[in-house]
Every structure is written in structure tokens, then in C-alpha cells.
CSV table of C-alpha atoms in Angstrom, one decimal:
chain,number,residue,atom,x,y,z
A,1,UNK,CA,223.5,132.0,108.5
A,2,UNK,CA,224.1,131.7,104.8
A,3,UNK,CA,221.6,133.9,102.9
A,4,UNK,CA,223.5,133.2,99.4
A,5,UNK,CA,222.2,129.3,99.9
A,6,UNK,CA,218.8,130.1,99.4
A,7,UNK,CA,219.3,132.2,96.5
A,8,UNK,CA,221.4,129.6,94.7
A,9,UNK,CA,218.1,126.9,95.1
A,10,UNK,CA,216.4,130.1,93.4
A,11,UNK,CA,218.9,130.6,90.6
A,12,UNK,CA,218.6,126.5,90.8
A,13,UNK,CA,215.2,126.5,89.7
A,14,UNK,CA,215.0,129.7,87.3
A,15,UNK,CA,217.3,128.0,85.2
A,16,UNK,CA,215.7,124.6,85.0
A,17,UNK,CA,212.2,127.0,83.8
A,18,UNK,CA,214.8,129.2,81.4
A,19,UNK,CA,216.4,125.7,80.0
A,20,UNK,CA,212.8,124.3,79.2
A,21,UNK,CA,212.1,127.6,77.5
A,22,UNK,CA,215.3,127.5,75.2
A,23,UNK,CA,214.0,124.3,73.6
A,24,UNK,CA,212.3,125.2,71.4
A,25,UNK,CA,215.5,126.8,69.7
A,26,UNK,CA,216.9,123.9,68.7
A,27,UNK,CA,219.9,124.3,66.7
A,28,UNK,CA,223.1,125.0,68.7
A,29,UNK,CA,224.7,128.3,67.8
A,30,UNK,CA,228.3,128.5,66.7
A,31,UNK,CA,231.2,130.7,67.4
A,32,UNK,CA,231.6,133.4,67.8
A,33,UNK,CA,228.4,133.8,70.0
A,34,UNK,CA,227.5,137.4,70.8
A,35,UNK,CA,224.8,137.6,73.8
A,36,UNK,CA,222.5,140.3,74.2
A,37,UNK,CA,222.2,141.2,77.8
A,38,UNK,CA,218.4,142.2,79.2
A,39,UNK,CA,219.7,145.3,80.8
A,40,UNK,CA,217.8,147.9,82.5
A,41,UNK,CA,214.6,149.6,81.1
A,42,UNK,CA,215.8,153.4,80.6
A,43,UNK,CA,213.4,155.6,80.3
A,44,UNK,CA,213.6,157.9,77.4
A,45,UNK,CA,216.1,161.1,78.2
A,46,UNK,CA,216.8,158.9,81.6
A,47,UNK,CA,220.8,157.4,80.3
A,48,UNK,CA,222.8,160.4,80.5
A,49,UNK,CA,222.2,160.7,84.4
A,50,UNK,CA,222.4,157.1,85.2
A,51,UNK,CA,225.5,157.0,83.1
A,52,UNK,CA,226.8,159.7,85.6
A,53,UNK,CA,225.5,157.9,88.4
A,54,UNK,CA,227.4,155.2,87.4
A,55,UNK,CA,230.2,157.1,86.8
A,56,UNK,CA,230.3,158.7,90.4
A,57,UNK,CA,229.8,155.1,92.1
A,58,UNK,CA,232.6,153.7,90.0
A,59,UNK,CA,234.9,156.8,91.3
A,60,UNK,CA,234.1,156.6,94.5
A,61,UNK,CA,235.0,152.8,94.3
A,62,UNK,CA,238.1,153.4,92.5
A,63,UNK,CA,239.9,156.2,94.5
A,64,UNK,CA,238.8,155.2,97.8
A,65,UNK,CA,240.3,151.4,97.1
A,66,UNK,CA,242.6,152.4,95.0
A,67,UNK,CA,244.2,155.2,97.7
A,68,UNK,CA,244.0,152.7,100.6
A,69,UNK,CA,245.8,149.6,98.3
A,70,UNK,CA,248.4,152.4,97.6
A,71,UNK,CA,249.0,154.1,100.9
A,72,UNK,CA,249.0,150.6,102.7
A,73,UNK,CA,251.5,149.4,99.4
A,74,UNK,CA,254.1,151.8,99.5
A,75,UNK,CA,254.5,152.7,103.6
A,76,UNK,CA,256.6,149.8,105.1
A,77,UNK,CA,255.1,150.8,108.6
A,78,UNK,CA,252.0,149.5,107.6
A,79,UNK,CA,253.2,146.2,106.1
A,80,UNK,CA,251.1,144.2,108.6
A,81,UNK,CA,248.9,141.3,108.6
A,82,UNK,CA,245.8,143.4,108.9
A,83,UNK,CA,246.6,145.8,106.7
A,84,UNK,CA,248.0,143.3,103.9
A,85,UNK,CA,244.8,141.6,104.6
A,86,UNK,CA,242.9,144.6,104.0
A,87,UNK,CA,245.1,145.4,100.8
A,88,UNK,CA,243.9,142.0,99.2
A,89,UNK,CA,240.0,142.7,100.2
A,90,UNK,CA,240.0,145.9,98.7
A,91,UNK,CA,241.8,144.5,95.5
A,92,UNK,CA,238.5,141.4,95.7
A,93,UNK,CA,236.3,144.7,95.8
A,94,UNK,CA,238.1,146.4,93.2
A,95,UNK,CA,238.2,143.0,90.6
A,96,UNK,CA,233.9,142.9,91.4
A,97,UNK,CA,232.9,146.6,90.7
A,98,UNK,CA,235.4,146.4,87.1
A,99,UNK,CA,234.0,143.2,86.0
A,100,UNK,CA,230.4,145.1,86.0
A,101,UNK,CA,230.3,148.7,86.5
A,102,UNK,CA,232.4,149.9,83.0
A,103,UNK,CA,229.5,147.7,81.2
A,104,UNK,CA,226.7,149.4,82.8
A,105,UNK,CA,228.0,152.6,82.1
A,106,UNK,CA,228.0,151.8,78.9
A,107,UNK,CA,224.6,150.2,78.7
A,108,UNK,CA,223.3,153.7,79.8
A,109,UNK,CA,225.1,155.9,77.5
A,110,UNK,CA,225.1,154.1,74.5
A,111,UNK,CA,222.6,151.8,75.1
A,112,UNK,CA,225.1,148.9,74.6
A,113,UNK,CA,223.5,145.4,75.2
A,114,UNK,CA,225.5,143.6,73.1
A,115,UNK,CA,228.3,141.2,74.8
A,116,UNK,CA,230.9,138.6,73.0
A,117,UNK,CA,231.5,134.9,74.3
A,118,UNK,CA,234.7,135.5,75.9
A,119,UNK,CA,234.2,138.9,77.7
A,120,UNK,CA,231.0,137.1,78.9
A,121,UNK,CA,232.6,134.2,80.3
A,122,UNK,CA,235.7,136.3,81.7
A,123,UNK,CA,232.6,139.0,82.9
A,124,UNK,CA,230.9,135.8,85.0
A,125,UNK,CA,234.5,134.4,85.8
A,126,UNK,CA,235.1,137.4,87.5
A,127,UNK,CA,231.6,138.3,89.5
A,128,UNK,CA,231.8,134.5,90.8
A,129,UNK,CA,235.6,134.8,92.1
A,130,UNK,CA,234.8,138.2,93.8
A,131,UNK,CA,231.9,136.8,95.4
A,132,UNK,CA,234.1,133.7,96.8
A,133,UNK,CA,236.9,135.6,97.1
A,134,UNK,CA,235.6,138.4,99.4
A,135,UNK,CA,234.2,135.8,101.8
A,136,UNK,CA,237.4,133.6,101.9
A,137,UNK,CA,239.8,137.0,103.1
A,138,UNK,CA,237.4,137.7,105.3
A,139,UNK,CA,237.7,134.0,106.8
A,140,UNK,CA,241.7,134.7,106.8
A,141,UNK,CA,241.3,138.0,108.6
A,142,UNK,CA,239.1,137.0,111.2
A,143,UNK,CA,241.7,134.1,111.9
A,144,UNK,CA,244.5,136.7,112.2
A,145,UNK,CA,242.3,138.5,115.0
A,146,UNK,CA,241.8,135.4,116.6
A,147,UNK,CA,245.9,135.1,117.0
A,148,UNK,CA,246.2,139.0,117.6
A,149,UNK,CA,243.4,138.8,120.4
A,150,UNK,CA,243.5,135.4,121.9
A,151,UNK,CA,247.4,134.3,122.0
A,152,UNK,CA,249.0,138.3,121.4
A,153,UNK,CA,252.1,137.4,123.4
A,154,UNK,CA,252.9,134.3,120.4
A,155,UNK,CA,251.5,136.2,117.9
A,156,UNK,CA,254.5,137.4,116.0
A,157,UNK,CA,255.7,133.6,116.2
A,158,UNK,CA,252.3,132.4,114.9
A,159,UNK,CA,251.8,135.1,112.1
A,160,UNK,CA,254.8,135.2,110.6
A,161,UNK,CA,255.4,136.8,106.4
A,162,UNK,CA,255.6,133.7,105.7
A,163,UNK,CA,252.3,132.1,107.2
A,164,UNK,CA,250.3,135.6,106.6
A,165,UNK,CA,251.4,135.1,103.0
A,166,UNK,CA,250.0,131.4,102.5
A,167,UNK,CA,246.8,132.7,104.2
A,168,UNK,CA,246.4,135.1,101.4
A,169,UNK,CA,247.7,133.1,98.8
A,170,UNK,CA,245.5,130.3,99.9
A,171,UNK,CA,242.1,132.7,100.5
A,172,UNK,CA,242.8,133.3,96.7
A,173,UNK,CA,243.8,129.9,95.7
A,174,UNK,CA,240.0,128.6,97.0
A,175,UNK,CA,238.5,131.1,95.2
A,176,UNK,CA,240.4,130.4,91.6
A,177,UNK,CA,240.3,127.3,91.7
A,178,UNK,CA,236.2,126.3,92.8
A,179,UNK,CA,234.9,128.9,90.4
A,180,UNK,CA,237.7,127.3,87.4
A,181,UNK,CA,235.8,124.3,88.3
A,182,UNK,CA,232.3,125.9,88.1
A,183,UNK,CA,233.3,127.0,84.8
A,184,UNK,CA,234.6,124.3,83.5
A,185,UNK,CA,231.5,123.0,83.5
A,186,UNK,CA,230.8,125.1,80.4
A,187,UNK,CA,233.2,123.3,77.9
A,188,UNK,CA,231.6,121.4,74.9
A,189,UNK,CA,227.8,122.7,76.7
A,190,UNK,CA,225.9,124.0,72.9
A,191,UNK,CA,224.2,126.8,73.4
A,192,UNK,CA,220.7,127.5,71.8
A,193,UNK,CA,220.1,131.2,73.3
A,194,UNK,CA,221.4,134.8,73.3
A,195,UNK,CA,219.5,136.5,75.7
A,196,UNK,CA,221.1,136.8,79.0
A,197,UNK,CA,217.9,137.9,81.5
A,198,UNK,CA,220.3,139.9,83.7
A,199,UNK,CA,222.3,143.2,83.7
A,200,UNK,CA,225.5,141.0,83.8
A,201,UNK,CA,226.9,137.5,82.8
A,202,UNK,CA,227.0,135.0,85.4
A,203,UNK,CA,227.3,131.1,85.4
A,204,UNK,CA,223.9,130.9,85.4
A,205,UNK,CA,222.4,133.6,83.4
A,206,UNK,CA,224.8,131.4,80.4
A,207,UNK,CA,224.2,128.0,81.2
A,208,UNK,CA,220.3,128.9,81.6
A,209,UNK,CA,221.0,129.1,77.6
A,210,UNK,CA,222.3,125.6,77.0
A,211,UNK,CA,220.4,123.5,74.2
A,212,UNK,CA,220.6,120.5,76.9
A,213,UNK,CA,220.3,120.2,80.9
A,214,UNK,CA,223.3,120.8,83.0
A,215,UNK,CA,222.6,119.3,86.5
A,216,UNK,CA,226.0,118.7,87.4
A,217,UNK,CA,226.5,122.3,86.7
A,218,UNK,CA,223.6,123.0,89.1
A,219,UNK,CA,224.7,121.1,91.3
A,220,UNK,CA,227.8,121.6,91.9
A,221,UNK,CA,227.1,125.7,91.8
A,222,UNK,CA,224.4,125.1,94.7
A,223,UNK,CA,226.7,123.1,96.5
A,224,UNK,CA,229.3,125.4,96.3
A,225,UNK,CA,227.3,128.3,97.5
A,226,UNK,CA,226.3,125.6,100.9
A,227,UNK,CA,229.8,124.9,101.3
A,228,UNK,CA,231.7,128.6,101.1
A,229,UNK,CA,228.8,130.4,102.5
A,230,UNK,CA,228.7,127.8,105.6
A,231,UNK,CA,232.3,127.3,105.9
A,232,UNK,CA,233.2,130.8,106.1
A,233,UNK,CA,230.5,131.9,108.6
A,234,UNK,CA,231.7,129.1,110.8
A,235,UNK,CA,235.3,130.6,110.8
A,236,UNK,CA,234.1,133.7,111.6
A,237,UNK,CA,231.8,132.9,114.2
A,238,UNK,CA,234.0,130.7,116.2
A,239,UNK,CA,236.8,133.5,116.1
A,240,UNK,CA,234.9,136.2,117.3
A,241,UNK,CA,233.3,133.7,119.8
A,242,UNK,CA,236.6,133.2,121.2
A,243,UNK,CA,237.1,136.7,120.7
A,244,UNK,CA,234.3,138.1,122.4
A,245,UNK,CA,235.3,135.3,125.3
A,246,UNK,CA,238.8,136.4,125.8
A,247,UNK,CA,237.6,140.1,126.0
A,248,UNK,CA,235.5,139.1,128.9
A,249,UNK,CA,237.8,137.4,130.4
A,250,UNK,CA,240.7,140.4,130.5
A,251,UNK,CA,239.3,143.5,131.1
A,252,UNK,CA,242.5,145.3,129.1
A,253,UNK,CA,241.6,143.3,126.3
A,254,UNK,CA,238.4,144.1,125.8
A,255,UNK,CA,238.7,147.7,124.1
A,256,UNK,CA,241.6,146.4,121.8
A,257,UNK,CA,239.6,143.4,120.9
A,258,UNK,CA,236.2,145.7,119.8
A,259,UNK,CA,238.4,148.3,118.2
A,260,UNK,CA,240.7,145.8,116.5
A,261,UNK,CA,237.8,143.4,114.9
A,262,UNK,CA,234.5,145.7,114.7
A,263,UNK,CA,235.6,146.6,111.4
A,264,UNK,CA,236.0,143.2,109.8
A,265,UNK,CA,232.6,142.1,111.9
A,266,UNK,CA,230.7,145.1,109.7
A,267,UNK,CA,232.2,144.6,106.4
A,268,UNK,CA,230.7,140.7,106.6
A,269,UNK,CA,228.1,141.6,108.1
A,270,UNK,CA,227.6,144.3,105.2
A,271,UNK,CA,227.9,141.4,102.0
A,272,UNK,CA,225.8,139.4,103.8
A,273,UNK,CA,223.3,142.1,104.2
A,274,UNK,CA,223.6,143.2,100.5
A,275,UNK,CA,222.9,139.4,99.3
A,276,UNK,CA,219.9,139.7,101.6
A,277,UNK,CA,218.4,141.9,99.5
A,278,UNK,CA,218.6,139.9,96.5
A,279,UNK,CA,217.1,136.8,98.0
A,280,UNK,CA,214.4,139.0,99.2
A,281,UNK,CA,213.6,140.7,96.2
A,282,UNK,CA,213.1,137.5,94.6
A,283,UNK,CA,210.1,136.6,96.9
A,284,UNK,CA,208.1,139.0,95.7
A,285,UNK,CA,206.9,138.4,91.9
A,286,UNK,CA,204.9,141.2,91.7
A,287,UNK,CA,208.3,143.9,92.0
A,288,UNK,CA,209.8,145.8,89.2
A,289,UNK,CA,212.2,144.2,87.4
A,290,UNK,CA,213.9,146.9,86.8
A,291,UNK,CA,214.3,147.0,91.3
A,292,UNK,CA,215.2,143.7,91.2
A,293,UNK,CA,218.4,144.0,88.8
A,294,UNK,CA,219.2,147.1,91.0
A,295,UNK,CA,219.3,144.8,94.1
A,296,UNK,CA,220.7,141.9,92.3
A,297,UNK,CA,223.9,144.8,91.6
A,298,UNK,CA,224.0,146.2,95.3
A,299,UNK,CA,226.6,143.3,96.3
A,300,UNK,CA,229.6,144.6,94.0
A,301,UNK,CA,228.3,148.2,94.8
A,302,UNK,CA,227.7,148.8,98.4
A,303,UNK,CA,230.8,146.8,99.9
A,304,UNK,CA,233.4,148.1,97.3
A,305,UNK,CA,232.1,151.6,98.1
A,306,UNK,CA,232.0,151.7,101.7
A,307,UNK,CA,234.9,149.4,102.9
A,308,UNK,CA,237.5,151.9,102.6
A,309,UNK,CA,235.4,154.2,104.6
A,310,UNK,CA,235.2,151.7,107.2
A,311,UNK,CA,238.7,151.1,107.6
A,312,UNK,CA,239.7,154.4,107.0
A,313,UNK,CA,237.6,155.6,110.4
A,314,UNK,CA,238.8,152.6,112.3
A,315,UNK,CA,242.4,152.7,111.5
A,316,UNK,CA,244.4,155.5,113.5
A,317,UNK,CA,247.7,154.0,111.7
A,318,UNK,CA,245.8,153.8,108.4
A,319,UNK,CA,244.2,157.1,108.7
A,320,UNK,CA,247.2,159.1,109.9
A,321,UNK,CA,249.2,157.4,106.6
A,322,UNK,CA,246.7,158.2,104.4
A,323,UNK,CA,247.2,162.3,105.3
A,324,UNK,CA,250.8,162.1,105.0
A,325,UNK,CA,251.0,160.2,102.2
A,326,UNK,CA,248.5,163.2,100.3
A,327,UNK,CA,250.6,166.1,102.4
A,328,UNK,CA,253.9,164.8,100.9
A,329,UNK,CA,252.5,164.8,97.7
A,330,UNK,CA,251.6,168.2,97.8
A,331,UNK,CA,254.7,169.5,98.9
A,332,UNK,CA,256.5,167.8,96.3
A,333,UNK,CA,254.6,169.2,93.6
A,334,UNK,CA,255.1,172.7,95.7
């Protein structure tokens, strides 16, 4: 039910084990701190084509959001609650593969480890919102199917531009404002450390560093993790409940309801999935750790890279737009 809750108690206590390592540096650094990130092993001759690996994933992540955010942007037709809704989960996927992949990229070409206090914090700032954020759309969408399926005859009355744009504002408003909390948390914490054990910065991975023990920090960050994790499944799991109930219930439902909320279903389904893999990897000592970082990445990979797919085969209205949006741009340049 909440596979990221289990990983937090093991973040929980890697950095109680990191924190008693740290002390026996104990003089606080001053500013400006540069980390060193751990990185990936690279095998010698190995960072060109994982660079380019890279590279292609970012693409694919970039044009496939980025043609979706702007077909769905600039046709009025499709200036929907879904489709708005899926504009601002594709911008969550978008804001998750920048804060990471550029860096990696860089990692392998140049071998760049080497991270400054600020872009680390704004690096960790951004991982932790995307992976709140994500989750809290998805708890708006799966509310707006709920209306669409259940009540369709008051939905237009219900899910109005004004109410579809406090859900979004408020699915983004959570997100901000929990992980502001989790990093204020940081503020006036010495740090005695500069190697981050990760391929990117995260809460913990920095405040694993700190000369002194943070268990408010810890938590609060586990809590968190309960809370969102719980919350959110509960949202979707009573929607679709009621979903899957009205469907039975009106046979000319049914086909609307599956086509209408399989999509939203998978994408969840698919983040939860990817987190999976990170809690699992984590039960096994004995596994590369050079596997383990590639897992601990698959969350801000997978999703971001296959979401527009998803929507893009589900969507008749999206997927027709999406052709005549690239047709009319070829004839204008003909």
C-alpha cells in the first residue's frame, strides 16, 4: 500500500549509521561547501556511451512531455480538466528528470562529481517536490474521474475552471510547502562531511553529513513519507472503488469508466512500481552498488519517459491533436 514507507525507515536508519561515521570529523565546515557526489563506477572507455544513454533518455523525456504540455497548452479544445491535469503531471515529470538527468550526463562525460551547496540543496529541493508532487496530481485526477464517472450529469457544475484550478494549485501547494518544511530543517545544521553516498542530492544524503543528530529531521521526513504515501493511495483507492462500482452498476458506463481512468490507474501504479524497486534493492547487501544507484534513479526515469506514451495511446482527443498540431506545422514551413 505504501512502498515509499518502508524505504524512508531505511533511509531512517542509514543515516543514523552515516551520522555516527561523520564524527570523527569534527570541525564544521564553512561556506561555501562544495560536496563530492559518490557517483557511479565507470568503467574505463565506458562514459561516452552512458553519456549518450543519458542523453537519449533525457530526449525522449523532454520531447515527449514537452510536445504533450504544448499541444494540450495551445489547443483550446483540449482545455479540460483531464487534460490540464495531465499538463501539470507531465510538468512534475519534467521538474524530476531536470533536477537529475543534466548532472549525470555530466558525471559520465566529464567525470564531474563535484556539486556546490546551493545547487545541492535546490538539486534535493527539487527530487523531494517531484516525488510529492506527482503523487498529489495524481490524488486530484483520480478525484476528477470520480465526478466525471460517478455524478457526469453535475459534473460541469462540480468541476468548474475555477475549482479544477484550486485542485491544481492546491496538489502543488502540498507539495511546496511539506518539502519547504523538510528543508527547513537544514538551517543553522553544521556540516562535518562532503561526500554525498548517492548519484544525486537528497534530504538525506545531506543531513546524513551533519556534525550533530537531526531526529526531528528524521522524523518528520519518515512521517511525511507515512502521511503522503497513505493519504494519496486512500484517494485513489476509494475513487476508483466507487468507480469500479458505478461501472457495474450502469452497463453504458462501464467502457467510458475503463477507458477514461486506466490511464491514470497505470501511471500510479507505474511510480509505485519504480519505488518498489528501490526498497527491494536495498534488502539485498550483497548487490552491486553500482545496480542499486541505477534502481534508486528508475523513479525520475521510467514515469517521465513513458507517461506521455500512455496518454498519448489512450487519448483519441489528445492523439488526433497531437497530428494536427505537427501537420500544421509542416505546412506552414511548406
Amino acid at each position: 500500500m505504501c512502498v515509499t514507507c518502508f524505504l524512508g525507515f531505511d533511509v531512517f536508519c542509514r543515516n543514523e549509521l552515516l551520522w555516527m561515521e561523520n564524527l570523527t570529523m569534527v570541525t564544521p565546515l564553512k561556506q561555501p561547501i562544495v560536496f563530492e557526489l559518490e557517483g557511479f563506477y565507470i568503467p574505463p572507455g565506458f562514459g561516452p556511451l552512458l553519456f549518450f544513454l543519458a542523453l537519449f533518455t533525457y530526449m525522449v523525456v523532454l520531447l515527449g512531455n514537452g510536445v504533450i504540455v504544448y499541444v494540450i497548452v495551445m489547443d483550446k479544445n483540449l482545455h479540460r480538466p483531464m487534460f490540464v491535469m495531465v499538463c501539470h503531471l507531465l510538468v512534475c515529470d519534467l521538474l524530476g528528470s531536470t533536477a537529475v538527468l543534466p548532472g549525470l550526463m555530466m558525471h559520465f562525460l566529464m567525470g564531474q562529481k563535484r556539486i556546490a551547496y546551493i545547487p545541492a540543496i535546490a538539486q534535493a529541493f527539487s527530487v523531494h517536490t517531484y516525488g510529492v508532487a506527482v503523487q498529489t496530481v495524481l490524488g486530484a485526477m483520480a478525484y476528477d474521474r470520480y465526478i466525471a464517472v460517478c455524478e457526469p450529469l453535475r459534473y460541469h457544475a462540480i468541476m468548474t475552471s475555477a475549482r479544477l484550478h484550486s485542485c491544481c494549485a492546491l496538489a502543488w501547494f502540498i507539495a511546496l510547502v511539506v518539502i519547504a518544511v523538510l528543508f527547513g530543517f537544514h538551517m543553522n545544521v553544521p556540516l562535518c562531511g562532503r561526500t554525498i553516498h548517492h548519484v544525486y542530492c537528497s534530504n538525506q544524503s545531506i543531513l546524513s553529513l551533519a556534525c550533530i543528530p537531526t531526529p526531528v529531521s528524521n522524523i518528520y521526513g519518515l512521517s511525511l513519507t507515512w502521511i503522503v504515501n497513505t493519504g494519496i493511495f486512500l484517494i485513489i483507492a476509494f475513487s476508483y472503488i466507487r468507480i469500479l462500482s458505478a461501472s457495474l452498476r450502469q452497463s453504458g458506463v462501464h467502457s467510458k469508466a475503463f477507458q477514461t481512468c486506466a490511464s491514470h490507474l497505470l501511471v500510479y501504479v507505474l511510480y509505485q512500481i519504480a519505488v518498489l524497486i528501490i526498497v527491494i534493492s536495498y534488502r539485498f547487501p550483497s548487490a552491486s552498488q553500482n545496480l542499486k544507484k541505477f534502481f534508486s534513479i528508475l523513479f525520475i526515469i521510467v514515469p517521465p519517459a513513458i507517461n506521455p506514451i500512455i496518454y498519448g495511446l489512450v487519448s483519441k482527443d489528445l492523439r488526433s491533436n497531437i497530428i494536427k498540431q505537427f501537420t500544421t506545422q509542416v505546412c506552414h514551413k511548406h
